[in-house]
Amino acid sequence: MNRIIPLETKVKVMQESLSLVNVEKIAARYEVSAGAIYYWFNEKVKPALGEILKNEAPGPEGRPDGEVKVTQATVDRPETCEQCGGRRIRKNGTYWVINWMWLLSIGWLVGVQKTIIQRWRCAECGHELVSVERQRQAEARRGWWQQVKRLMGLSRFKLGLSVRKTQILVAFVYGRQVSVGFIQRQTQHVGKRAQAVLERLSDCRQKAAHFLLYDETFPKLGKRTHSLGVVICEYGLIRSVRTIRHKAKDIPDQLRKVVRGHYHPDHFLTDLEVTYGEYMTRANLSLKHLRDIVHLMRQIGRMFDDAVKEVTLDVPKGLPQKERQNQRHLKQRLLRKRLKPLLTTAFKAFAPGYESVCVLMLEGVVSQLRDPKLILQTESVQRLAHRMERFVKKHGPSLNTLVEMAIKTGTPKTTNSLESKNALFKPFSRIAKSFRLATAGNFFAGVALMENFDVKSRGLHQGTSAIQRAEVNLDDLGATDFFSAVGLAKPQISPSAFTL
Ligand SMILES: [Zn+2]
């Protein structure tokens, strides 16, 4: 019996079936008024019967409004087939994709949402046509990944965040997770590209640089401490970063590779480490080797300290140990007091304004040390005079060059700028320990390249980056900032794409 019963019939049947019998009795039992029951029936139940009894359309409930943009997906029917020029374009089903447009623009708000795409097909040749919406979503997908990679670059190479923290940051800003493996691979990839960019620096036209400052820094990667060789010039541009395994082989190789093209410094500034001069020769370079004055001053300070420490006693043997010690301390205090004005003079020689007399002043200190009228010629004092003399002989000429150039051309007297770069790598070594040594070098190259493009917001070089100070030609380099240099330029999406 599948006959369809009209709605009016159903309502009439129900009204008669629900005959109001025994109303008074029921009212008494429930202690309500009979009038109320008649009111409910006539005013509430009867009018609602039509609504209750009508047939529902079969199938599942409709989707709530706003979630799907089917209407929008169907309006962009392509006019002609780009394959055969046919004009009969037919719908060919729909499919769901991630709404990349939303994820890119308001991912933090909506998270991963889907949108429906209408597939179109040419009725003549069967070619599948790409709808406007599909193009738009594909562009947004590329943009999203690019932007996420840029954020990862910032997080890893500037903020120094770990892989896990980077993952949290990406999900927070862009509403979708990326895997730890992806972040690791991407970090290595960018590091490798940064290394290649550093290697290209010497090929770019630039302002002539006269100095090659070299130093090693020792970030701790895991259990072992490794050496990282760093080359910068007087403009503070980091020109090379390399992990050093075998000093005698890797350092000359690093120096050889960095000095070429448009980078031909004439001075090699290092600390007092004795092997650096030899490594420079081994790299077939003949730069004038200069020593950082901070290290030279430290060396002088140490020589004076040694002289005080080496004080000997010539007292009768019988004296008790404690008494001997007291006498020795007394003698040391006296010598320290005697030497103090001489050490002050030696340090003053390095101060600004004394450049032209620096070496002369140091020679003066030597002759004062030898003057018996000024200072008692004990064994330790004689030794100090001898060491100071050798020191002045060894470093005098290069010291003269260094201070003279500092006045004339404003070039550095210290490797301080280099040491501050080294300090830059320190916090990164904590997160770099997950790398093998080879890739750690690339990672630090990424940190270095970021630093090279960093425009300082304070300090001596406020408002400029090292790349700008060294006047590296950006056309030759083919990049204007860190991200474009490593192939992560801003995604190009026209603003109108967001209002479609
Ligand atoms: Zn076609």
Short mmCIF file of C-alpha atoms and ligand atoms in Angstrom, two decimals:
data_model
loop_
_atom_site.label_atom_id
_atom_site.label_comp_id
_atom_site.label_asym_id
_atom_site.label_seq_id
_atom_site.Cartn_x
_atom_site.Cartn_y
_atom_site.Cartn_z
CA MET A 1 0.00 0.00 0.00
CA ASN A 2 2.24 2.78 -1.27
CA ARG A 3 -0.50 5.24 -2.13
CA ILE A 4 0.44 8.84 -1.31
CA ILE A 5 -2.04 10.34 1.15
CA PRO A 6 -2.60 14.08 0.74
CA LEU A 7 -1.59 16.21 3.67
CA GLU A 8 -5.16 17.64 4.17
CA THR A 9 -6.55 14.13 4.56
CA LYS A 10 -3.90 13.24 7.12
CA VAL A 11 -4.67 16.33 9.20
CA LYS A 12 -8.47 15.68 9.14
CA VAL A 13 -7.99 12.05 10.16
CA MET A 14 -5.80 12.97 13.07
CA GLN A 15 -8.17 15.70 14.27
CA GLU A 16 -11.08 13.26 14.40
CA SER A 17 -8.99 10.51 15.95
CA LEU A 18 -7.81 12.78 18.74
CA SER A 19 -11.41 13.23 19.93
CA LEU A 20 -11.60 14.99 23.21
CA VAL A 21 -13.26 12.42 25.51
CA ASN A 22 -13.41 12.56 29.30
CA VAL A 23 -11.73 16.01 29.39
CA GLU A 24 -13.34 16.91 32.75
CA LYS A 25 -12.21 13.68 34.35
CA ILE A 26 -8.61 14.08 33.21
CA ALA A 27 -8.58 17.73 34.29
CA ALA A 28 -9.69 16.75 37.80
CA ARG A 29 -7.15 13.99 38.11
CA TYR A 30 -4.25 16.29 37.14
CA GLU A 31 -5.73 19.30 38.89
CA VAL A 32 -5.75 21.55 35.80
CA SER A 33 -8.74 23.42 34.36
CA ALA A 34 -10.72 21.81 31.52
CA GLY A 35 -10.60 25.17 29.69
CA ALA A 36 -6.83 24.96 29.51
CA ILE A 37 -7.01 21.60 27.81
CA TYR A 38 -9.43 22.85 25.17
CA TYR A 39 -7.20 25.89 24.66
CA TRP A 40 -4.06 23.79 24.17
CA PHE A 41 -5.80 21.51 21.70
CA ASN A 42 -7.41 24.22 19.57
CA GLU A 43 -4.59 26.75 19.62
CA LYS A 44 -1.44 24.61 19.72
CA VAL A 45 -1.96 21.01 18.60
CA LYS A 46 -4.41 21.52 15.72
CA PRO A 47 -2.41 24.24 13.91
CA ALA A 48 0.81 22.18 14.21
CA LEU A 49 -0.58 19.02 12.62
CA GLY A 50 0.19 20.13 9.07
CA GLU A 51 3.83 20.80 9.91
CA ILE A 52 4.22 17.51 11.78
CA LEU A 53 2.63 15.32 9.13
CA LYS A 54 4.23 16.64 5.91
CA ASN A 55 6.76 14.40 4.11
CA GLU A 56 10.51 15.14 4.48
CA ALA A 57 12.71 15.06 1.35
CA PRO A 58 14.71 11.82 1.33
CA GLY A 59 18.53 11.72 1.82
CA PRO A 60 20.90 13.22 4.35
CA GLU A 61 20.51 16.65 5.84
CA GLY A 62 21.81 19.60 3.83
CA ARG A 63 25.20 21.08 4.76
CA PRO A 64 25.07 24.08 7.01
CA ASP A 65 25.39 27.36 5.18
CA GLY A 66 28.77 29.02 4.64
CA GLU A 67 31.02 25.99 4.69
CA VAL A 68 30.97 25.14 1.03
CA LYS A 69 31.20 27.54 -1.83
CA VAL A 70 29.58 25.32 -4.46
CA THR A 71 27.84 28.21 -6.14
CA GLN A 72 31.12 29.99 -6.60
CA ALA A 73 32.74 26.84 -7.91
CA THR A 74 30.09 26.48 -10.61
CA VAL A 75 30.08 30.02 -11.94
CA ASP A 76 33.59 29.96 -13.39
CA ARG A 77 32.67 27.66 -16.28
CA PRO A 78 35.45 28.01 -18.86
CA GLU A 79 34.29 29.42 -22.20
CA THR A 80 36.35 27.36 -24.60
CA CYS A 81 38.63 24.37 -24.53
CA GLU A 82 42.27 25.44 -24.65
CA GLN A 83 43.12 22.17 -26.40
CA CYS A 84 40.67 22.07 -29.33
CA GLY A 85 38.82 25.36 -29.05
CA GLY A 86 35.53 23.53 -28.49
CA ARG A 87 32.76 25.47 -26.77
CA ARG A 88 30.87 22.58 -25.18
CA ILE A 89 32.32 22.39 -21.69
CA ARG A 90 30.68 20.01 -19.29
CA LYS A 91 30.71 19.52 -15.55
CA ASN A 92 32.69 16.45 -14.64
CA GLY A 93 32.20 15.96 -10.93
CA THR A 94 33.60 17.82 -7.98
CA TYR A 95 36.38 17.16 -5.52
CA TRP A 96 37.60 18.56 -2.23
CA VAL A 97 40.93 20.28 -1.68
CA ILE A 98 42.47 22.15 1.24
CA ASN A 99 41.45 25.79 1.11
CA TRP A 100 45.01 27.09 0.71
CA MET A 101 43.79 30.61 0.15
CA TRP A 102 42.32 30.67 3.63
CA LEU A 103 45.26 28.81 5.13
CA LEU A 104 47.69 31.35 3.70
CA SER A 105 45.74 34.43 4.72
CA ILE A 106 43.86 33.46 7.90
CA GLY A 107 45.31 30.04 8.73
CA TRP A 108 45.83 31.13 12.34
CA LEU A 109 42.06 31.64 12.59
CA VAL A 110 40.45 28.84 10.57
CA GLY A 111 43.09 26.10 10.47
CA VAL A 112 42.77 23.50 7.73
CA GLN A 113 39.47 23.88 5.87
CA LYS A 114 38.38 22.29 2.63
CA THR A 115 36.77 23.78 -0.41
CA ILE A 116 35.06 22.13 -3.35
CA ILE A 117 36.46 22.32 -6.84
CA GLN A 118 34.32 21.78 -9.96
CA ARG A 119 36.04 19.66 -12.56
CA TRP A 120 35.30 20.70 -16.20
CA ARG A 121 35.79 18.62 -19.27
CA CYS A 122 35.58 19.42 -22.98
CA ALA A 123 32.76 17.43 -24.56
CA GLU A 124 34.60 17.32 -27.88
CA CYS A 125 38.15 16.19 -27.03
CA GLY A 126 37.81 15.10 -23.41
CA HIS A 127 40.47 17.52 -22.20
CA GLU A 128 40.19 18.49 -18.54
CA LEU A 129 40.08 22.25 -18.08
CA VAL A 130 41.65 24.04 -15.16
CA SER A 131 39.11 26.23 -13.41
CA VAL A 132 39.92 29.65 -12.01
CA GLU A 133 39.37 28.37 -8.49
CA ARG A 134 41.78 25.49 -9.02
CA GLN A 135 44.45 27.87 -10.29
CA ARG A 136 43.89 30.18 -7.38
CA GLN A 137 44.18 27.38 -4.83
CA ALA A 138 47.31 26.00 -6.50
CA GLU A 139 48.94 29.42 -6.40
CA ALA A 140 47.98 29.83 -2.75
CA ARG A 141 49.42 26.38 -1.99
CA ARG A 142 52.78 27.35 -3.46
CA GLY A 143 52.60 30.66 -1.61
CA TRP A 144 51.81 28.94 1.67
CA TRP A 145 54.80 26.59 1.44
CA GLN A 146 57.09 29.41 0.38
CA GLN A 147 55.98 31.58 3.29
CA VAL A 148 56.35 28.67 5.72
CA LYS A 149 59.87 28.04 4.43
CA ARG A 150 60.69 31.71 4.91
CA LEU A 151 59.42 31.60 8.47
CA MET A 152 61.49 28.48 9.08
CA GLY A 153 64.56 30.29 7.73
CA LEU A 154 63.98 33.18 10.08
CA SER A 155 63.39 30.85 13.00
CA ARG A 156 66.46 28.73 12.42
CA PHE A 157 69.07 31.19 11.16
CA LYS A 158 68.11 34.38 12.94
CA LEU A 159 66.12 33.49 16.03
CA GLY A 160 68.13 30.32 16.64
CA LEU A 161 65.10 28.21 17.51
CA SER A 162 65.21 24.43 17.58
CA VAL A 163 63.35 22.23 15.12
CA ARG A 164 60.56 21.58 17.64
CA LYS A 165 60.10 25.24 18.47
CA THR A 166 60.08 26.06 14.77
CA GLN A 167 57.31 23.51 14.31
CA ILE A 168 55.26 25.19 17.03
CA LEU A 169 55.82 28.61 15.48
CA VAL A 170 54.69 27.48 12.01
CA ALA A 171 51.52 25.84 13.34
CA PHE A 172 50.73 28.94 15.39
CA VAL A 173 51.10 31.37 12.51
CA TYR A 174 49.99 29.30 9.52
CA GLY A 175 47.46 26.94 11.04
CA ARG A 176 48.95 23.68 9.79
CA GLN A 177 51.66 21.32 11.03
CA VAL A 178 54.85 20.58 9.15
CA SER A 179 56.95 17.56 10.04
CA VAL A 180 60.21 17.64 11.97
CA GLY A 181 61.89 15.88 9.04
CA PHE A 182 60.75 18.55 6.64
CA ILE A 183 62.16 21.31 8.86
CA GLN A 184 65.48 19.47 9.15
CA ARG A 185 65.79 18.87 5.42
CA GLN A 186 64.79 22.43 4.64
CA THR A 187 67.36 23.81 7.13
CA GLN A 188 70.11 21.79 5.52
CA HIS A 189 68.99 22.83 2.08
CA VAL A 190 69.05 26.55 2.96
CA GLY A 191 72.40 26.14 4.76
CA LYS A 192 73.88 24.60 1.65
CA ARG A 193 72.60 27.44 -0.52
CA ALA A 194 73.92 30.00 1.96
CA GLN A 195 77.34 28.35 1.80
CA ALA A 196 77.26 28.66 -1.99
CA VAL A 197 76.31 32.36 -1.71
CA LEU A 198 79.23 33.04 0.66
CA GLU A 199 81.55 31.36 -1.81
CA ARG A 200 80.22 33.66 -4.54
CA LEU A 201 80.92 36.87 -2.59
CA SER A 202 84.46 37.17 -3.94
CA ASP A 203 83.09 37.06 -7.50
CA CYS A 204 80.95 40.15 -7.00
CA ARG A 205 82.16 43.66 -7.69
CA GLN A 206 82.73 45.46 -4.41
CA LYS A 207 84.67 48.11 -2.56
CA ALA A 208 88.33 47.14 -2.20
CA ALA A 209 88.93 45.47 1.14
CA HIS A 210 92.47 45.53 2.57
CA PHE A 211 92.12 43.22 5.51
CA LEU A 212 91.59 39.55 6.05
CA LEU A 213 90.76 38.92 9.69
CA TYR A 214 90.99 35.26 10.61
CA ASP A 215 89.99 33.51 13.77
CA GLU A 216 88.67 30.23 14.96
CA THR A 217 85.65 29.79 17.17
CA PHE A 218 84.94 26.64 19.05
CA PRO A 219 81.26 25.79 19.20
CA LYS A 220 80.47 22.67 21.14
CA LEU A 221 78.56 20.24 18.98
CA GLY A 222 77.40 17.36 21.08
CA LYS A 223 80.20 16.01 23.21
CA ARG A 224 83.08 17.26 21.10
CA THR A 225 84.26 20.80 20.64
CA HIS A 226 84.87 21.60 17.01
CA SER A 227 86.70 24.41 15.36
CA LEU A 228 84.97 26.81 13.00
CA GLY A 229 87.30 28.96 10.89
CA VAL A 230 85.87 32.41 10.15
CA VAL A 231 87.10 35.02 7.65
CA ILE A 232 85.87 38.61 7.72
CA CYS A 233 87.14 41.85 6.23
CA GLU A 234 87.36 45.31 7.77
CA TYR A 235 83.74 46.01 6.80
CA GLY A 236 82.59 43.19 9.04
CA LEU A 237 81.44 41.07 6.09
CA ILE A 238 81.69 37.37 6.91
CA ARG A 239 83.34 35.92 3.83
CA SER A 240 83.88 32.34 4.81
CA VAL A 241 82.78 29.90 7.48
CA ARG A 242 84.16 26.44 7.59
CA THR A 243 84.44 23.53 9.98
CA ILE A 244 88.11 22.74 10.58
CA ARG A 245 89.04 19.10 10.94
CA HIS A 246 92.73 19.14 10.10
CA LYS A 247 94.08 22.62 10.78
CA ALA A 248 97.18 22.28 8.61
CA LYS A 249 95.09 21.29 5.60
CA ASP A 250 91.73 22.98 6.07
CA ILE A 251 92.88 26.47 7.10
CA PRO A 252 95.21 27.00 4.10
CA ASP A 253 92.44 25.65 1.86
CA GLN A 254 89.91 28.03 3.34
CA LEU A 255 92.26 31.02 2.89
CA ARG A 256 93.11 30.04 -0.68
CA LYS A 257 89.44 29.79 -1.65
CA VAL A 258 88.37 33.11 -0.18
CA VAL A 259 91.14 35.31 -1.61
CA ARG A 260 90.30 35.61 -5.30
CA GLY A 261 88.13 37.52 -7.76
CA HIS A 262 87.31 40.91 -6.30
CA TYR A 263 88.73 40.19 -2.84
CA HIS A 264 92.47 40.80 -2.64
CA PRO A 265 93.38 41.97 0.83
CA ASP A 266 96.97 42.91 1.63
CA HIS A 267 96.92 42.46 5.38
CA PHE A 268 96.32 39.36 7.45
CA LEU A 269 95.16 40.17 10.97
CA THR A 270 95.03 37.42 13.56
CA ASP A 271 95.64 36.78 17.22
CA LEU A 272 99.07 35.54 18.37
CA GLU A 273 98.47 31.90 17.43
CA VAL A 274 101.83 31.00 15.88
CA THR A 275 100.64 28.67 13.13
CA TYR A 276 98.46 31.19 11.26
CA GLY A 277 101.42 32.80 9.49
CA GLU A 278 102.52 29.43 8.27
CA TYR A 279 99.04 28.50 7.04
CA MET A 280 98.90 31.74 5.07
CA THR A 281 102.18 30.86 3.34
CA ARG A 282 100.88 27.38 2.65
CA ALA A 283 97.85 28.99 0.97
CA ASN A 284 100.31 30.72 -1.39
CA LEU A 285 99.37 34.11 0.00
CA SER A 286 101.87 36.79 0.87
CA LEU A 287 99.82 39.18 2.94
CA LYS A 288 101.46 41.26 5.61
CA HIS A 289 100.80 39.47 8.87
CA LEU A 290 99.55 41.77 11.62
CA ARG A 291 98.63 40.91 15.19
CA ASP A 292 95.57 42.10 16.95
CA ILE A 293 96.59 44.74 19.54
CA VAL A 294 94.26 43.39 22.21
CA HIS A 295 96.17 40.12 22.11
CA LEU A 296 99.49 41.98 22.08
CA MET A 297 98.49 43.94 25.16
CA ARG A 298 97.31 40.78 26.87
CA GLN A 299 100.70 39.24 26.10
CA ILE A 300 102.53 42.19 27.69
CA GLY A 301 100.30 41.94 30.75
CA ARG A 302 101.17 38.26 31.06
CA MET A 303 104.93 38.95 30.83
CA PHE A 304 104.70 41.46 33.68
CA ASP A 305 102.64 39.01 35.75
CA ASP A 306 105.23 36.30 35.16
CA ALA A 307 108.03 38.59 36.37
CA VAL A 308 106.22 39.09 39.66
CA LYS A 309 105.47 35.38 40.01
CA GLU A 310 109.07 34.40 39.36
CA VAL A 311 110.47 36.46 42.25
CA THR A 312 113.07 34.43 44.13
CA LEU A 313 114.43 34.76 47.66
CA ASP A 314 118.08 34.79 48.67
CA VAL A 315 117.72 34.34 52.40
CA PRO A 316 119.44 31.91 54.78
CA LYS A 317 118.20 28.34 54.46
CA GLY A 318 117.19 27.91 58.09
CA LEU A 319 114.16 30.23 57.86
CA PRO A 320 110.79 28.52 58.54
CA GLN A 321 108.54 27.88 55.53
CA LYS A 322 105.86 30.32 56.69
CA GLU A 323 108.39 33.11 57.22
CA ARG A 324 109.90 32.50 53.77
CA GLN A 325 106.48 32.76 52.20
CA ASN A 326 105.72 36.04 53.97
CA GLN A 327 108.99 37.53 52.78
CA ARG A 328 108.35 36.39 49.24
CA HIS A 329 104.88 37.94 49.19
CA LEU A 330 106.35 41.19 50.49
CA LYS A 331 108.97 41.18 47.78
CA GLN A 332 106.35 40.45 45.11
CA ARG A 333 104.18 43.33 46.30
CA LEU A 334 107.14 45.69 46.14
CA LEU A 335 108.06 44.60 42.62
CA ARG A 336 104.48 44.91 41.42
CA LYS A 337 104.43 48.46 42.74
CA ARG A 338 107.72 49.27 41.00
CA LEU A 339 106.56 47.78 37.69
CA LYS A 340 103.15 49.41 37.69
CA PRO A 341 104.12 52.76 36.10
CA LEU A 342 106.07 50.89 33.41
CA LEU A 343 103.11 48.65 32.58
CA THR A 344 100.87 51.73 32.43
CA THR A 345 103.24 53.30 29.92
CA ALA A 346 103.29 50.09 27.86
CA PHE A 347 99.48 49.99 27.70
CA LYS A 348 99.27 53.72 27.00
CA ALA A 349 101.39 53.14 23.89
CA PHE A 350 98.36 51.38 22.33
CA ALA A 351 95.88 54.11 23.17
CA PRO A 352 94.43 56.36 20.48
CA GLY A 353 96.59 59.42 19.89
CA TYR A 354 99.87 57.57 20.54
CA GLU A 355 99.94 55.69 17.24
CA SER A 356 103.07 57.44 15.89
CA VAL A 357 105.07 56.76 19.06
CA CYS A 358 103.66 53.37 19.99
CA VAL A 359 106.78 51.32 19.26
CA LEU A 360 109.07 54.03 20.61
CA MET A 361 107.21 53.98 23.90
CA LEU A 362 107.55 50.23 24.15
CA GLU A 363 111.30 50.53 23.50
CA GLY A 364 111.39 53.16 26.24
CA VAL A 365 109.80 50.68 28.64
CA VAL A 366 112.55 48.18 27.82
CA SER A 367 115.33 50.67 28.64
CA GLN A 368 113.58 51.73 31.84
CA LEU A 369 113.41 48.07 32.87
CA ARG A 370 117.20 47.95 32.41
CA ASP A 371 117.88 51.10 34.42
CA PRO A 372 119.30 50.12 37.85
CA LYS A 373 118.50 53.58 39.18
CA LEU A 374 114.81 52.97 38.47
CA ILE A 375 114.47 49.33 39.34
CA LEU A 376 116.53 46.75 41.14
CA GLN A 377 118.03 44.40 38.53
CA THR A 378 116.87 41.10 39.95
CA GLU A 379 116.82 37.93 37.90
CA SER A 380 113.08 38.16 37.12
CA VAL A 381 113.35 41.83 36.10
CA GLN A 382 116.23 41.05 33.73
CA ARG A 383 114.21 38.25 32.22
CA LEU A 384 111.22 40.55 31.73
CA ALA A 385 113.44 43.16 30.00
CA HIS A 386 114.77 40.47 27.70
CA ARG A 387 111.29 39.16 26.81
CA MET A 388 109.97 42.66 26.20
CA GLU A 389 112.88 43.42 23.92
CA ARG A 390 112.24 40.30 21.88
CA PHE A 391 108.56 41.16 21.76
CA VAL A 392 109.22 44.67 20.40
CA LYS A 393 111.68 43.32 17.85
CA LYS A 394 109.20 40.70 16.67
CA HIS A 395 106.01 42.77 16.56
CA GLY A 396 107.37 46.34 16.23
CA PRO A 397 107.32 46.63 12.43
CA SER A 398 103.85 45.12 11.94
CA LEU A 399 102.58 47.11 14.90
CA ASN A 400 103.79 50.29 13.24
CA THR A 401 101.96 49.35 10.03
CA LEU A 402 98.81 48.45 11.91
CA VAL A 403 98.50 51.70 13.86
CA GLU A 404 99.58 53.81 10.91
CA MET A 405 96.90 52.24 8.68
CA ALA A 406 94.33 52.62 11.41
CA ILE A 407 94.90 56.39 11.38
CA LYS A 408 95.16 56.79 7.62
CA THR A 409 92.39 54.47 6.41
CA GLY A 410 90.38 53.64 9.51
CA THR A 411 91.15 49.94 9.26
CA PRO A 412 90.85 47.81 12.38
CA LYS A 413 93.55 47.44 15.01
CA THR A 414 91.86 44.54 16.67
CA THR A 415 90.03 41.38 15.80
CA ASN A 416 87.24 42.52 18.11
CA SER A 417 84.78 42.67 15.24
CA LEU A 418 85.67 39.08 14.44
CA GLU A 419 85.31 38.00 18.02
CA SER A 420 81.87 39.54 18.19
CA LYS A 421 80.95 37.49 15.12
CA ASN A 422 82.19 34.44 16.91
CA ALA A 423 80.00 35.30 19.85
CA LEU A 424 77.14 35.33 17.34
CA PHE A 425 77.65 31.65 16.54
CA LYS A 426 77.72 30.55 20.17
CA PRO A 427 73.97 30.41 20.85
CA PHE A 428 73.44 28.58 17.56
CA SER A 429 75.87 25.83 18.42
CA ARG A 430 73.30 24.52 20.90
CA ILE A 431 70.86 23.74 18.11
CA ALA A 432 73.54 22.82 15.57
CA LYS A 433 74.62 19.80 17.54
CA SER A 434 72.04 17.66 15.82
CA PHE A 435 74.01 18.05 12.61
CA ARG A 436 76.94 16.06 11.44
CA LEU A 437 80.11 18.12 11.24
CA ALA A 438 79.89 18.61 7.47
CA THR A 439 76.34 19.97 7.56
CA ALA A 440 77.06 22.01 10.70
CA GLY A 441 79.42 24.10 8.55
CA ASN A 442 76.54 24.84 6.18
CA PHE A 443 74.29 25.68 9.07
CA PHE A 444 76.74 28.30 10.34
CA ALA A 445 77.07 29.63 6.79
CA GLY A 446 73.32 30.29 6.96
CA VAL A 447 73.73 32.16 10.23
CA ALA A 448 76.62 34.13 8.71
CA LEU A 449 74.69 35.08 5.57
CA MET A 450 71.73 36.22 7.66
CA GLU A 451 74.15 38.37 9.68
CA ASN A 452 75.71 39.83 6.53
CA PHE A 453 72.33 41.13 5.38
CA ASP A 454 71.25 42.23 8.83
CA VAL A 455 70.78 45.99 9.04
CA LYS A 456 72.01 47.01 12.46
CA SER A 457 69.49 48.92 14.53
CA ARG A 458 72.11 50.26 16.93
CA GLY A 459 75.81 50.53 17.60
CA LEU A 460 78.67 51.69 15.42
CA HIS A 461 77.16 50.44 12.16
CA GLN A 462 73.59 51.56 12.81
CA GLY A 463 71.40 51.58 9.72
CA THR A 464 73.71 49.58 7.49
CA SER A 465 74.42 45.94 6.77
CA ALA A 466 77.86 44.43 6.17
CA ILE A 467 76.87 43.78 2.53
CA GLN A 468 76.15 47.51 2.14
CA ARG A 469 79.36 48.62 3.86
CA ALA A 470 81.44 46.33 1.66
CA GLU A 471 79.46 47.71 -1.31
CA VAL A 472 78.86 44.26 -2.74
CA ASN A 473 77.14 44.65 -6.11
CA LEU A 474 73.70 43.12 -5.63
CA ASP A 475 73.20 42.52 -9.34
CA ASP A 476 76.36 40.43 -9.37
CA LEU A 477 75.15 38.65 -6.27
CA GLY A 478 71.66 38.23 -7.73
CA ALA A 479 69.92 38.88 -4.43
CA THR A 480 68.80 41.76 -2.28
CA ASP A 481 68.28 40.01 1.03
CA PHE A 482 68.93 36.75 2.80
CA PHE A 483 65.74 35.11 1.58
CA SER A 484 66.13 35.93 -2.08
CA ALA A 485 69.78 34.83 -1.85
CA VAL A 486 68.75 31.34 -0.75
CA GLY A 487 65.85 31.12 -3.23
CA LEU A 488 63.07 32.03 -0.82
CA ALA A 489 61.80 35.33 -2.18
CA LYS A 490 58.36 36.55 -1.13
CA PRO A 491 55.59 34.65 -2.96
CA GLN A 492 54.00 36.81 -5.64
CA ILE A 493 50.25 36.71 -5.14
CA SER A 494 48.14 39.60 -6.32
CA PRO A 495 45.95 41.05 -3.57
CA SER A 496 42.89 40.68 -5.80
CA ALA A 497 43.22 36.90 -5.50
CA PHE A 498 42.08 37.22 -1.89
CA THR A 499 38.86 39.07 -2.65
CA LEU A 500 37.60 36.70 -5.33
ZN ZN B 1 38.63 20.19 -26.33
#
